Amino acid sequence: MQIDVLLGLQWGDEGKGKIVDYLAPQYDMVARFQGGPNAGHTLKFGGKKYVLHTIPSGIFREDLQNLIGNGVVLDPITLSRELDALDAVRVNYRERLFVAKKAHLILPTHRFLDLASENAKGKEKIGSTLRGIGPTYMDKTGRNGLRVGDLDQPGFQKKYEALKEKHLSLGSIYPEVDFDLEKEEEKWFACLDRLRGLQLVDGEYFLHRALLQGKRILAEGAQGSMLDIDFGTYPYVTSSNTITAGVCTGLGVSPDKIGEVIGITKAYCTRVGSGPFPTELLDETGELLRREGAEFGATTGRPRRCGWIDLPQLKYAIMINGVTQLAVTKLDVLNIFSEIKAGVAYRIGKSETSDLPFDLCSTDLDPVFRSFEGWQQDTSACRRFNQLPEQAREFLAFLEKELGVPVSMVSIGPERDQLLVRSDLV
Ligand code: GDP
Ligand code: IMO
Ligand code: MG
């Protein structure tokens, strides 16, 4: 009777979609517990690429149920586009996709407010995906939001109009932005029937009963721990709890139901958007990581900032999440490097620490790096852990030892089967 959790340990884009898609056949249900269409989870199989924003990454596996949990914020327009993409490849989601009635709706004016407030911040901007995430969660905690279950409640239209008017008057404090509200509203309303046509459920009962029936459930996170609203690099974060604790509030399950917590990290580190990134490389090595790793955002197409793996940051994320096993992705991206580095501590003034300071944004620190010999060979033929080059195994062993958590999976390419699984662990 437990829910396993899979989440990102860095600043997002760790490869969650790929690993969920790989693990999905071991489960009966995949449930997204937070975030919204700011996420872009890429799956690759059969030479084709699919990007999911709201729909859980188990949707391509037959017989598997997928739940969009109450902690998610949902834009009917994006959802409808995702459904079109599934229809185009004949994925039958009708009987397998469920939406929690308590999930909050992203209104067109939430996107308008996101754009207007980011625009007004100028240089200080968060680098939001402009999908309306922040304003929607603000309305949720401000107790003004509209939920999926409200769609068919009397007075929905009135509530919508009132919230829209509120947003418009709020928006008037910002400089004007280019946003065609009429057109966006038209699209939004046209997509509502699509949402109504899905199976809308009381997610908490739905999950609880599934657990009682002995179903195996995997909770899928979006973003990463360093974008968590409480523990991330505030204010350069997203607006939800991206960490394990978010599973309880985002799905309605009690903490004792949490089973394995699979934390995902790239073999290096990336970040998209603004904010501190201690091990960032602003030189040609960073450029090389971006090129080799094809580091461009799955949602916005923006180039991702790149740097070496950061162990103090990962230790922090492991502590906050209660990670029980690690999945290391994109190891193949390091194949060409003669030297690989890992940030092992931060130097602040004259002292060294491996704790994250209260405010990474305002603390002047230099990462302390440890250097490793690269393996400089192709890893695509490897099918087992022990077939990896010796230097790669040494690097992974170092990570395990430093982080104190076993590495159960290593990803060596974007395709579904380019994954090495430690059979003694999983
Ligand atoms: P997510 O948001 O955590 O699901 O990650 P994204 O899909 O945004 O970004 C991960 C990117 O890396 C995608 O383009 C994946 O196809 C790709 N990817 C995942 N695992 C690997 C890997 O092991 N090697 C390589 N080269 N690419 C990978
Ligand atoms: P996945 O699930 C990487 C970043 C944005 C911005 C900050 C706030 O694909 O890993 P928001 O739109 O939430 O207000 O943006 O968070 N961000 C992500 N970065 N991966 C994501 O999702 C992200 N979702 C949001 O770039 O810096
Ligand atoms: Mg992504």
PDB file of N, CA and C and ligand atoms in Angstrom, residues 12-13 16 39-41 298 304, ligand 3:
ATOM      1  N   GLY A  12      15.141  21.160 -12.622  1.00  0.00           N
ATOM      2  CA  GLY A  12      14.224  20.677 -13.658  1.00  0.00           C
ATOM      3  C   GLY A  12      14.962  20.097 -14.846  1.00  0.00           C
ATOM      4  N   ASP A  13      14.192  19.455 -15.722  1.00  0.00           N
ATOM      5  CA  ASP A  13      14.701  18.884 -16.979  1.00  0.00           C
ATOM      6  C   ASP A  13      15.749  17.799 -16.763  1.00  0.00           C
ATOM      7  N   LYS A  16      12.960  13.391 -16.244  1.00  0.00           N
ATOM      8  CA  LYS A  16      11.886  12.707 -15.511  1.00  0.00           C
ATOM      9  C   LYS A  16      10.961  11.938 -16.460  1.00  0.00           C
ATOM     10  N   ALA A  39       5.947  22.614 -17.210  1.00  0.00           N
ATOM     11  CA  ALA A  39       6.747  21.407 -17.389  1.00  0.00           C
ATOM     12  C   ALA A  39       6.786  20.996 -18.853  1.00  0.00           C
ATOM     13  N   GLY A  40       7.884  20.381 -19.239  1.00  0.00           N
ATOM     14  CA  GLY A  40       7.991  19.765 -20.558  1.00  0.00           C
ATOM     15  C   GLY A  40       8.736  18.469 -20.356  1.00  0.00           C
ATOM     16  N   HIS A  41       8.034  17.352 -20.427  1.00  0.00           N
ATOM     17  CA  HIS A  41       8.646  16.044 -20.175  1.00  0.00           C
ATOM     18  C   HIS A  41       8.756  15.298 -21.502  1.00  0.00           C
ATOM     19  N   ALA A 298      12.276  22.179 -23.313  1.00  0.00           N
ATOM     20  CA  ALA A 298      11.238  21.411 -24.001  1.00  0.00           C
ATOM     21  C   ALA A 298       9.926  22.196 -24.084  1.00  0.00           C
ATOM     22  N   ARG A 304      19.425  26.233 -22.273  1.00  0.00           N
ATOM     23  CA  ARG A 304      19.584  26.014 -20.830  1.00  0.00           C
ATOM     24  C   ARG A 304      21.002  26.394 -20.421  1.00  0.00           C
TER      25      ARG A 304
HETATM   26 MG    MG B   3      11.482  19.531 -18.905  1.00  0.00          MG
END
